[in-house]
CSV table of C-alpha atoms in Angstrom, one decimal:
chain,number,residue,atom,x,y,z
U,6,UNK,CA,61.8,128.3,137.8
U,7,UNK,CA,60.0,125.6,139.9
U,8,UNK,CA,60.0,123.3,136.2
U,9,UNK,CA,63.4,123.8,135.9
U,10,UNK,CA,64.5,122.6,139.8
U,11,UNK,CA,62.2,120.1,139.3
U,12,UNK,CA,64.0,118.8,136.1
U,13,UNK,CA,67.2,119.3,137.6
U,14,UNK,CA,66.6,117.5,140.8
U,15,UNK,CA,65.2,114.5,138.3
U,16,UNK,CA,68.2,114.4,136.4
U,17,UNK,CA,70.0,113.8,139.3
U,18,UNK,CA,68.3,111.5,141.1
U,19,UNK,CA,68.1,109.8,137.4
U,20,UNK,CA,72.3,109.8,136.9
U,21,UNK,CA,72.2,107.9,140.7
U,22,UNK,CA,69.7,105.5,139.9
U,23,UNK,CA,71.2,104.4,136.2
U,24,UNK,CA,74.0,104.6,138.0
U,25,UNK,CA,73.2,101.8,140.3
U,26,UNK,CA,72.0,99.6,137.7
U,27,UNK,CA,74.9,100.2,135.1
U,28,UNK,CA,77.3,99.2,138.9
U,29,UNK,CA,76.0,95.8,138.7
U,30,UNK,CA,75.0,94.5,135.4
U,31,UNK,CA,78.4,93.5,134.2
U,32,UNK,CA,78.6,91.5,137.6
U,33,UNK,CA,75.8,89.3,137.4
U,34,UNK,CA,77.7,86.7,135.5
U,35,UNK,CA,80.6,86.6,137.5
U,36,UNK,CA,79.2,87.1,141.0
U,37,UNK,CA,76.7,84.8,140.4
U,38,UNK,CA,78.4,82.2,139.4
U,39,UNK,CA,79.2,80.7,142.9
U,40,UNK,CA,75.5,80.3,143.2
U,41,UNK,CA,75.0,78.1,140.4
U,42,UNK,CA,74.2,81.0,137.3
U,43,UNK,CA,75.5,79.4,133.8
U,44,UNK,CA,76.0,80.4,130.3
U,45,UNK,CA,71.8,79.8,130.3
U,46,UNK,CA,70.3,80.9,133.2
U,47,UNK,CA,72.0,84.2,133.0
U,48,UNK,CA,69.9,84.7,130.5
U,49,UNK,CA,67.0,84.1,132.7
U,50,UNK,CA,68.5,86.2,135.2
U,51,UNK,CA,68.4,89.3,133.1
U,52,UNK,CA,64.8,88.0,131.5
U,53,UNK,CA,63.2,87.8,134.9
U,54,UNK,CA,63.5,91.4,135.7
U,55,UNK,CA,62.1,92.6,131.6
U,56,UNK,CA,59.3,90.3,132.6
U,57,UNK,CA,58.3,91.7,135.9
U,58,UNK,CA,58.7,95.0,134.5
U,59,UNK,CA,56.6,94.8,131.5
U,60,UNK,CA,53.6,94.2,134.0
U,61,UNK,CA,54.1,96.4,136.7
U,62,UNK,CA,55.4,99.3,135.2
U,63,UNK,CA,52.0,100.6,133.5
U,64,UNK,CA,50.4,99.4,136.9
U,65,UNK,CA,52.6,101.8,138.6
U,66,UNK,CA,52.2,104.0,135.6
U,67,UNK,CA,48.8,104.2,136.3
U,68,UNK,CA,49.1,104.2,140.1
U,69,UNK,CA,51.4,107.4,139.6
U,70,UNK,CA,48.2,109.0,137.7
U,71,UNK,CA,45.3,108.9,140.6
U,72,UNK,CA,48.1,109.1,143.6
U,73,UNK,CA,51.3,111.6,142.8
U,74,UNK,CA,54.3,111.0,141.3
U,75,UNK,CA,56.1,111.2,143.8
U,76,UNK,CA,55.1,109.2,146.4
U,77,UNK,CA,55.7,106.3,143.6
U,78,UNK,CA,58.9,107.3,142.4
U,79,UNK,CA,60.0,106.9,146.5
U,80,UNK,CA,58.3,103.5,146.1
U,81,UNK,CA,60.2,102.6,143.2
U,82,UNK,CA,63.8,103.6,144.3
U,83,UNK,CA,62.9,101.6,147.7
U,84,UNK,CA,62.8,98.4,145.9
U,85,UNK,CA,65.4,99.2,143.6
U,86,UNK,CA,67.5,100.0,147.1
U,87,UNK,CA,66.4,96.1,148.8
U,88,UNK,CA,67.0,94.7,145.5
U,89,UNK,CA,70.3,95.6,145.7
U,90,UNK,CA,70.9,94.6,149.4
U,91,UNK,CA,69.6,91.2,148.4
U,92,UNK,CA,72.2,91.0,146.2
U,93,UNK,CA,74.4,91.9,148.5
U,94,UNK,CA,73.2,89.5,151.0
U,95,UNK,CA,72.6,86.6,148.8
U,96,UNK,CA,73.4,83.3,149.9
U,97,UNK,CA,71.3,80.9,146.8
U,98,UNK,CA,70.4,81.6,143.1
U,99,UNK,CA,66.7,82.0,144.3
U,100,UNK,CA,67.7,85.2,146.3
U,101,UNK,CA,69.5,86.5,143.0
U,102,UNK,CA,65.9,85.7,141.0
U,103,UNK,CA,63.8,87.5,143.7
U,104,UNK,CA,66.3,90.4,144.0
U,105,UNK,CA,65.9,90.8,140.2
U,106,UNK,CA,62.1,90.0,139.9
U,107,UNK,CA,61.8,92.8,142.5
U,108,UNK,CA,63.8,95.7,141.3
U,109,UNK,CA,61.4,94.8,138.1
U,110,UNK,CA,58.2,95.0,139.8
U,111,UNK,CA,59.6,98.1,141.4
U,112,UNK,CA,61.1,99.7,137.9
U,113,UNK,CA,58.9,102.1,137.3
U,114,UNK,CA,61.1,104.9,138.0
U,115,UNK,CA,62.2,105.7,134.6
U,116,UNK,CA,58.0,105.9,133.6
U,117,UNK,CA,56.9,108.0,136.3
U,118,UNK,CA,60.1,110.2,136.0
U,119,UNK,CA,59.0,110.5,132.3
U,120,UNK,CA,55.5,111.2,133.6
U,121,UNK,CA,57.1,113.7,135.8
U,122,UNK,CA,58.6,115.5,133.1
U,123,UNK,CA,55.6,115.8,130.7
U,124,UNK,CA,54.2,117.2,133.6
U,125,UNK,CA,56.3,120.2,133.7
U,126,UNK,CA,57.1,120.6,130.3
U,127,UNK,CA,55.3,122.7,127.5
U,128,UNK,CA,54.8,121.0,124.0
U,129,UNK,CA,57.6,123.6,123.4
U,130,UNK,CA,60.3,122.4,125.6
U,131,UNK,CA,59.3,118.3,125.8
U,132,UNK,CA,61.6,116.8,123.4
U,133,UNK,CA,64.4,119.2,124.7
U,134,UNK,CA,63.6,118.0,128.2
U,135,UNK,CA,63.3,114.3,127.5
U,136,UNK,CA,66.7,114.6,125.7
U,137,UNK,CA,68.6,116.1,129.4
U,138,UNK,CA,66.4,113.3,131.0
U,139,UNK,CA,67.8,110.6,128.5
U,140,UNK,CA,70.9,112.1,129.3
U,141,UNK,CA,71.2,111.7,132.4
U,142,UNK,CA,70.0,107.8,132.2
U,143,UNK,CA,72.6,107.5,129.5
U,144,UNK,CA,75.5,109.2,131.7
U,145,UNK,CA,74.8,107.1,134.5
U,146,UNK,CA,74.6,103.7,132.7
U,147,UNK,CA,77.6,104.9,131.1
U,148,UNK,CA,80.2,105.9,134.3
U,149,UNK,CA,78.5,102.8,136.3
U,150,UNK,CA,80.6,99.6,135.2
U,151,UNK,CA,83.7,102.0,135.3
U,152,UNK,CA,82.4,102.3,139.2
U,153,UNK,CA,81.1,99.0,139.4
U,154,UNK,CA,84.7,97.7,138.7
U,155,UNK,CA,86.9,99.6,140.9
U,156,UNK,CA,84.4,98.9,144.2
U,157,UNK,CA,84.9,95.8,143.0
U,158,UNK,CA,88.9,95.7,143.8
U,159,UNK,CA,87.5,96.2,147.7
U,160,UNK,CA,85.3,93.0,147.8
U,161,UNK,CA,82.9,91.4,145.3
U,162,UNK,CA,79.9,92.4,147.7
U,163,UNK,CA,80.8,96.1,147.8
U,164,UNK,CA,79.1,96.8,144.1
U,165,UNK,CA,76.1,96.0,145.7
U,166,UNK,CA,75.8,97.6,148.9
U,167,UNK,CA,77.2,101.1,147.0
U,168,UNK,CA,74.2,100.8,144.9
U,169,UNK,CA,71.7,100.0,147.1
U,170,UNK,CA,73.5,103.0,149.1
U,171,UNK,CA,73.1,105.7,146.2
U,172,UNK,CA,69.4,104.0,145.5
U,173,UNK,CA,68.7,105.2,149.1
U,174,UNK,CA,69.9,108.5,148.4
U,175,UNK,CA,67.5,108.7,145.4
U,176,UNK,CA,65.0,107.9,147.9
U,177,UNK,CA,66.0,111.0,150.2
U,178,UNK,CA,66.4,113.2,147.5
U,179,UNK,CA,62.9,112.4,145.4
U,180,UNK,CA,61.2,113.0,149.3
U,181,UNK,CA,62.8,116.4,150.3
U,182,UNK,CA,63.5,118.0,147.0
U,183,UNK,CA,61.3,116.8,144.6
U,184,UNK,CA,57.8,118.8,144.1
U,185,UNK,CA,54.6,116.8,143.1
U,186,UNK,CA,54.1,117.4,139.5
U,187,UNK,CA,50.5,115.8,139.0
U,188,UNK,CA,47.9,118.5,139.2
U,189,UNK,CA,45.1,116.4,139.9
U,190,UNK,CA,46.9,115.2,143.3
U,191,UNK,CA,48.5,118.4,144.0
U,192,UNK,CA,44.6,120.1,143.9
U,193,UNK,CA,43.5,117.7,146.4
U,194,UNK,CA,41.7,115.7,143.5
U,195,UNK,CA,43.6,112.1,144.1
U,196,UNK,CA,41.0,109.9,145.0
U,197,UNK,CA,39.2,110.8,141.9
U,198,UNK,CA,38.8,107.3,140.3
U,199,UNK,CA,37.3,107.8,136.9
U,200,UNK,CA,40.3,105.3,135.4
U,201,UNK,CA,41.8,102.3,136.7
U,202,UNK,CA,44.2,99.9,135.0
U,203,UNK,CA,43.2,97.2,133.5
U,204,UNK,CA,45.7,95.0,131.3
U,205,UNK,CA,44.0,95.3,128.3
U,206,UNK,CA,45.3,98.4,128.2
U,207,UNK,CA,49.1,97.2,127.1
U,208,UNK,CA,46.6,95.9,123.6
U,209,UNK,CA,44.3,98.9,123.8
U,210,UNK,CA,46.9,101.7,123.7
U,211,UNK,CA,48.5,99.9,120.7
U,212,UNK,CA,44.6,100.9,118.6
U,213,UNK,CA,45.8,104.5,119.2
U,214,UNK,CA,46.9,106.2,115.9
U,215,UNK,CA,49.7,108.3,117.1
U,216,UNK,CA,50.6,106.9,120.6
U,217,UNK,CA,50.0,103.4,119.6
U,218,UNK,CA,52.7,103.8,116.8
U,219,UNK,CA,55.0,105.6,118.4
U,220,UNK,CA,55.1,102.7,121.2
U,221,UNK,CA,55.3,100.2,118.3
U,222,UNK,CA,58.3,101.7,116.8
U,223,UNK,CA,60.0,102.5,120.1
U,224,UNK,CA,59.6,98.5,120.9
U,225,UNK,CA,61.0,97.7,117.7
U,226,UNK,CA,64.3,100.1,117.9
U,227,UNK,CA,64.8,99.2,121.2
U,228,UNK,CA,64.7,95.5,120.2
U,229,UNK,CA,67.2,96.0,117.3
U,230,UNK,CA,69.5,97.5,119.7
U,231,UNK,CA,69.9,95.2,122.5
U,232,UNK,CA,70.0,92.9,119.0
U,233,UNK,CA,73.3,94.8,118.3
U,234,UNK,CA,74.6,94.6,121.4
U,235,UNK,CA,74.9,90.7,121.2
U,236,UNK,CA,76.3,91.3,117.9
U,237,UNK,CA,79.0,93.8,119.3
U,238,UNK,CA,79.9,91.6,121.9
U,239,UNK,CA,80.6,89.0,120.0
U,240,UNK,CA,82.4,90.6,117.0
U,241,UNK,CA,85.1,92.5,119.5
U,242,UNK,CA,85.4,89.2,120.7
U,243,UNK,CA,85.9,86.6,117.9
U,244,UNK,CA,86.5,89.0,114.5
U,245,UNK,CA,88.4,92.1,116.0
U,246,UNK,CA,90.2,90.0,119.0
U,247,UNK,CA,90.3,93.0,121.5
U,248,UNK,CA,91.0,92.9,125.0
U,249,UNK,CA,88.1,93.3,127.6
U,250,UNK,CA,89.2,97.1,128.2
U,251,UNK,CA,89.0,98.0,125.1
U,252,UNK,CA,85.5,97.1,124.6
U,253,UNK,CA,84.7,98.3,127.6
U,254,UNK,CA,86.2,102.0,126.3
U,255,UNK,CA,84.3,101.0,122.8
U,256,UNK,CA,81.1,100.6,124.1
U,257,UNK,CA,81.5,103.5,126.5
U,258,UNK,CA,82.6,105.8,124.0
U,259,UNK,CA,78.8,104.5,121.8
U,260,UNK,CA,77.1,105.6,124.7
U,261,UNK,CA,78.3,108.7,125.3
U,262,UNK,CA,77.8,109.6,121.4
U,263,UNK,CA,73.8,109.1,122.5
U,264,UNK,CA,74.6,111.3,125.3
U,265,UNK,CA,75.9,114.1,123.1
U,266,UNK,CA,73.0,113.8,120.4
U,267,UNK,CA,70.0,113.8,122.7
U,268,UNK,CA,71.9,117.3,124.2
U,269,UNK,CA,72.0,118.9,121.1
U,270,UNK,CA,67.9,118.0,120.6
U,271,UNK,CA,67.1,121.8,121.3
U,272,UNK,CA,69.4,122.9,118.1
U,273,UNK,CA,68.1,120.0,116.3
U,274,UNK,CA,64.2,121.1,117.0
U,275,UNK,CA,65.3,124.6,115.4
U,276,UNK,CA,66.1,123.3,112.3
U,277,UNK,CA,63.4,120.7,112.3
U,278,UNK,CA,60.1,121.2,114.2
U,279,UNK,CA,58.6,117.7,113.5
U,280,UNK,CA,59.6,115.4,116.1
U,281,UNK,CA,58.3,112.7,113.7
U,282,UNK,CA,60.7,114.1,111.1
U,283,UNK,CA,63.3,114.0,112.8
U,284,UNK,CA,62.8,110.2,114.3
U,285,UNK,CA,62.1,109.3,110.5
U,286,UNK,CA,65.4,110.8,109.4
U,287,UNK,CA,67.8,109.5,112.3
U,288,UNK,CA,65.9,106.0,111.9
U,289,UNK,CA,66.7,106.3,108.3
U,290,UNK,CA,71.4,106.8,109.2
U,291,UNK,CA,70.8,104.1,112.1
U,292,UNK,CA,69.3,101.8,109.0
U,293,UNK,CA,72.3,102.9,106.7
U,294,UNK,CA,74.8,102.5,109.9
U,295,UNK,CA,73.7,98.9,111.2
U,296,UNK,CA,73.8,97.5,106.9
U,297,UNK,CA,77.2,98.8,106.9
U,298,UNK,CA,78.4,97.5,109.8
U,299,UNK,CA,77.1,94.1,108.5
U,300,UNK,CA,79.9,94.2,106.1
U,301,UNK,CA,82.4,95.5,108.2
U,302,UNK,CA,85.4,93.1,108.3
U,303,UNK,CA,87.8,95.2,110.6
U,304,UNK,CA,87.9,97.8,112.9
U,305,UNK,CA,87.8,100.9,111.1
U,306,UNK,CA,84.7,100.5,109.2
U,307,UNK,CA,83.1,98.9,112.4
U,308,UNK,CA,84.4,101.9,114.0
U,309,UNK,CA,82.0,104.0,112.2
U,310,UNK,CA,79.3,102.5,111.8
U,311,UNK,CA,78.7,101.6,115.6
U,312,UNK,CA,79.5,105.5,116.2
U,313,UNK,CA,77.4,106.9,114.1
U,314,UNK,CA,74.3,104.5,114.9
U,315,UNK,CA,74.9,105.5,118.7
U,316,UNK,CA,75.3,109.0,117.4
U,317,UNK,CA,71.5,109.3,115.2
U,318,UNK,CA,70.1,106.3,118.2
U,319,UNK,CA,70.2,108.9,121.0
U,320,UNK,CA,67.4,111.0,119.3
U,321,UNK,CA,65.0,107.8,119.3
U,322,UNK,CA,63.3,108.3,122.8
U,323,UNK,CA,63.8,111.8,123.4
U,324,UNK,CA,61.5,112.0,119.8
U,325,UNK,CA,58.9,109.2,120.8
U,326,UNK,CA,58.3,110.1,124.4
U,327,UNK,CA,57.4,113.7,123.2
U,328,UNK,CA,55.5,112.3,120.3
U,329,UNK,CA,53.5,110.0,123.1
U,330,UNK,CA,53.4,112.9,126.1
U,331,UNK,CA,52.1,115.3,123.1
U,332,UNK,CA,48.8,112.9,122.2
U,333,UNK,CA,48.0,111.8,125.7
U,334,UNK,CA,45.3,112.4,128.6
U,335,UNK,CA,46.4,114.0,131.3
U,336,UNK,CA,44.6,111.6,133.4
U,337,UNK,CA,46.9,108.7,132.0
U,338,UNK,CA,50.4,110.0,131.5
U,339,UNK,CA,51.9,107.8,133.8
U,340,UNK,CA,50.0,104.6,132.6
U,341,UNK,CA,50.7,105.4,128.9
U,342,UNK,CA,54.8,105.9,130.0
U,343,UNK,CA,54.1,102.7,131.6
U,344,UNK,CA,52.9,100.8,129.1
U,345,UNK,CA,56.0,102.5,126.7
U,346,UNK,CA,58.6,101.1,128.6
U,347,UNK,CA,56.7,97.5,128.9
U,348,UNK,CA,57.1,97.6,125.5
U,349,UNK,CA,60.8,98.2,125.6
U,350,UNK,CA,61.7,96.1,128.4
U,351,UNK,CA,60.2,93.4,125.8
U,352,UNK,CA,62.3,94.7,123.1
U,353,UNK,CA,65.0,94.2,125.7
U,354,UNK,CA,64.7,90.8,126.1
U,355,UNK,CA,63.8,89.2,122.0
U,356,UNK,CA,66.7,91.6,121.0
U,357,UNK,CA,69.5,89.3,122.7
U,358,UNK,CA,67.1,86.1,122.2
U,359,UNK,CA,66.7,86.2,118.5
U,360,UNK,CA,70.5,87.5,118.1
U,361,UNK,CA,71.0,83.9,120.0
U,362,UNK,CA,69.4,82.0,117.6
U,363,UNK,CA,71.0,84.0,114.3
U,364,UNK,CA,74.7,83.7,115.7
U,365,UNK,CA,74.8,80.4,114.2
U,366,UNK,CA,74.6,81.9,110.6
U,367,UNK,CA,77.5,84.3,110.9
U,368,UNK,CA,78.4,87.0,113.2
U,369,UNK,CA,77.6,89.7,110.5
U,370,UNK,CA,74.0,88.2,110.5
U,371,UNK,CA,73.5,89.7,113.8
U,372,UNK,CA,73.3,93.1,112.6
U,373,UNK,CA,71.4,92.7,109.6
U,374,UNK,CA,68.7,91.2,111.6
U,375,UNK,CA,69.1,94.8,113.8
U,376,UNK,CA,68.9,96.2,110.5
U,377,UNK,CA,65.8,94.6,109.6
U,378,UNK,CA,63.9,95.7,112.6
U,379,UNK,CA,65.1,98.9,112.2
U,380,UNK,CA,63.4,99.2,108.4
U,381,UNK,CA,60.2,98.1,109.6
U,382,UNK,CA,60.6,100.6,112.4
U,383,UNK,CA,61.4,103.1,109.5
U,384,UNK,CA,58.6,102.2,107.5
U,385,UNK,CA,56.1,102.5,110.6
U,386,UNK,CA,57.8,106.4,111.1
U,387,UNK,CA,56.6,107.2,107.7
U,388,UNK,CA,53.1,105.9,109.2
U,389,UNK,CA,53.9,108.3,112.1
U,390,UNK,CA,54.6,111.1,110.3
U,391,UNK,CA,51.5,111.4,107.9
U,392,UNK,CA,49.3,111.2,111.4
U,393,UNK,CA,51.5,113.7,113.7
């Protein structure tokens, strides 16, 4: 009973804190762009928080390991909380790049919630329980610029301030709900200091058979999606000519088709055991999906494919981050989360940067260079499979 309140508490404080980020994504460009943000340094904008997150996450990670969870996932939503207040408050484009550089070096909620989870979870439950986790990430990324552009009828600034308000109420929540989940900690046994972090570990962990795979193809299917994205964007745009609310309902109704597929993992595990399997499979549609949507001309076809790639894309983490919880130490859970989402947060950022630099091919190009990191991902699940 404790595991589940635990989970439960977690995917709420999780649907509040996506929340807050979905709120105020969609209004970096234009808020920003009194303070001097362009075309290009949004961009950097977005790059500057992937960046500090891919180094301080695992740190955290690790941090999370030797000290509690959740002590650090208070830490986190703190930052996440000022961040948003600087937004709030800013008066230059320096104040937007610190607000952003410090809600990275503060991100390692999602980790340590992941940690958190494969704390409570036997190998039984995990991928069922990293699927209501991803869930509630997905829910709240989804419902956030529908949130994020009503407040913003009342003022640009009051975005901001709601999520640095709801942040906050993560904060309370994680320190008078939330149970400590690390054994090691909760037994007293928290200045034991047989690890500590060292960078090398974001190469070492990649010499890992199993773990170091999975991380490898979780990079590369995070970095054809946020490839896609640019891709979607731009075809809505320029080939299917659809208005801003439209897409908006589009890309709303592509996350919520994740949502659905990572709730239905605990059917899905009855019918398939291997979480390997399964990845290799739904890798395999979001292949077929993304080469079809490459030759989509008009909205139907385009339709589908983007559907049914959300659809099979919501099992990817719920599938690697049991794969990597199953194979790990106890004693580095939250570093080895860490150093997963490092890895994705990098993904994050070449996705959008190499879909940059294809866009002047063709638009369809876009997604067949999503489709070609999502056969190399395919071909490394094979890998992953034979080792499971």
């Amino acid at each position: 009973m404790k595991a589940s309140k635990t989970l439960w508490v977690l995917v709420f404080i999780s649907v509040i804190n996506s929340m807050g980020f979905g709120i105020i994504v969609p209004l970096l460009y234009s808020y920003g762009k009194k303070f001097g943000v362009t075309e290009q340094t949004i961009g950097l904008l977005t790059a500057a928080f992937s960046i500090a997150q891919f180094f301080a996450t695992p740190v955290l990670g690790s941090l999370s390991d030797r000290f509690g969870r959740k002590p650090l996932l208070a830490i986190s939503l703190v930052g996440t909380c000022v961040s948003f207040l600087m937004f709030g408050l800013a008066n230059s484009l320096i104040l937007l790049f610190a607000a952003r550089i410090l809600d990275g070096i503060t991100g390692g909620n999602i980790s340590v919630a992941q940690a958190m989870v494969s704390d409570i979870s036997s190998a039984k439950d995990r991928a069922k329980n990293f699927g209501i986790l991803g869930s509630a990430f997905g829910f709240g990324f989804v419902i956030g610029p529908a949130v994020g552009g009503v407040l913003s009828n009342f003022g640009e600034k009051v975005p901001f301030f709601f999520a640095a308000g709801i942040a906050m109420v993560g904060v309370l929540l994680t320190i008078f709900l939330l149970e400590e989940t690390n054994k090691k900690t909760k037994d007293g046994k928290s200045k034991d200091k047989g690890h500590n972090f060292n960078f090398i570990s974001l190469i070492t962990v990649m010499k890992k058979p199993v773990i170091g795979t999975a991380v490898f193809v979780g990079f590369l299917l995070t970095m054809a999606q946020f490839t896609m994205i640019i891709g979607f964007q731009t075809f809505t745009v320029d080939v299917l000519k659809i208005n801003p609310t439209k897409i908006g309902l589009m890309y709303a109704g592509f996350g919520v088709t994740g949502i659905l597929m990572q709730l239905a993992v605990p059917l899905i595990k009855k019918l398939i055991t291997s979480q390997a399997l399964i990845l290799m499979l739904s890798t395999l549609v979001c292949l077929g999906m993304m080469i079809l949507t490459g030759f989509a001309t008009g909205m139907v076809l385009f339709a589908v494919g983007m559907g049914l790639y959300g659809l099979f894309n919501g099992l990817r983490n719920p599938m690697l981050n049991a794969i990597i919880a199953d194979h790990n130490n106890d004693s580095e859970k939250g570093e080895v989360m860490g150093i997963n989402q490092s890895y994705a947060s990098i993904g994050q950022t070449l996705g959008p940067v190499t879909a940059g630099l294809i866009t002047a091919i063709s638009v369809h190009s876009i997604f067949f260079l999503s489709a070609l990191y999502i056969l190399i991902a395919f071909l490394f699940s094979i890998r992953l499979k034979s080792r499971e």
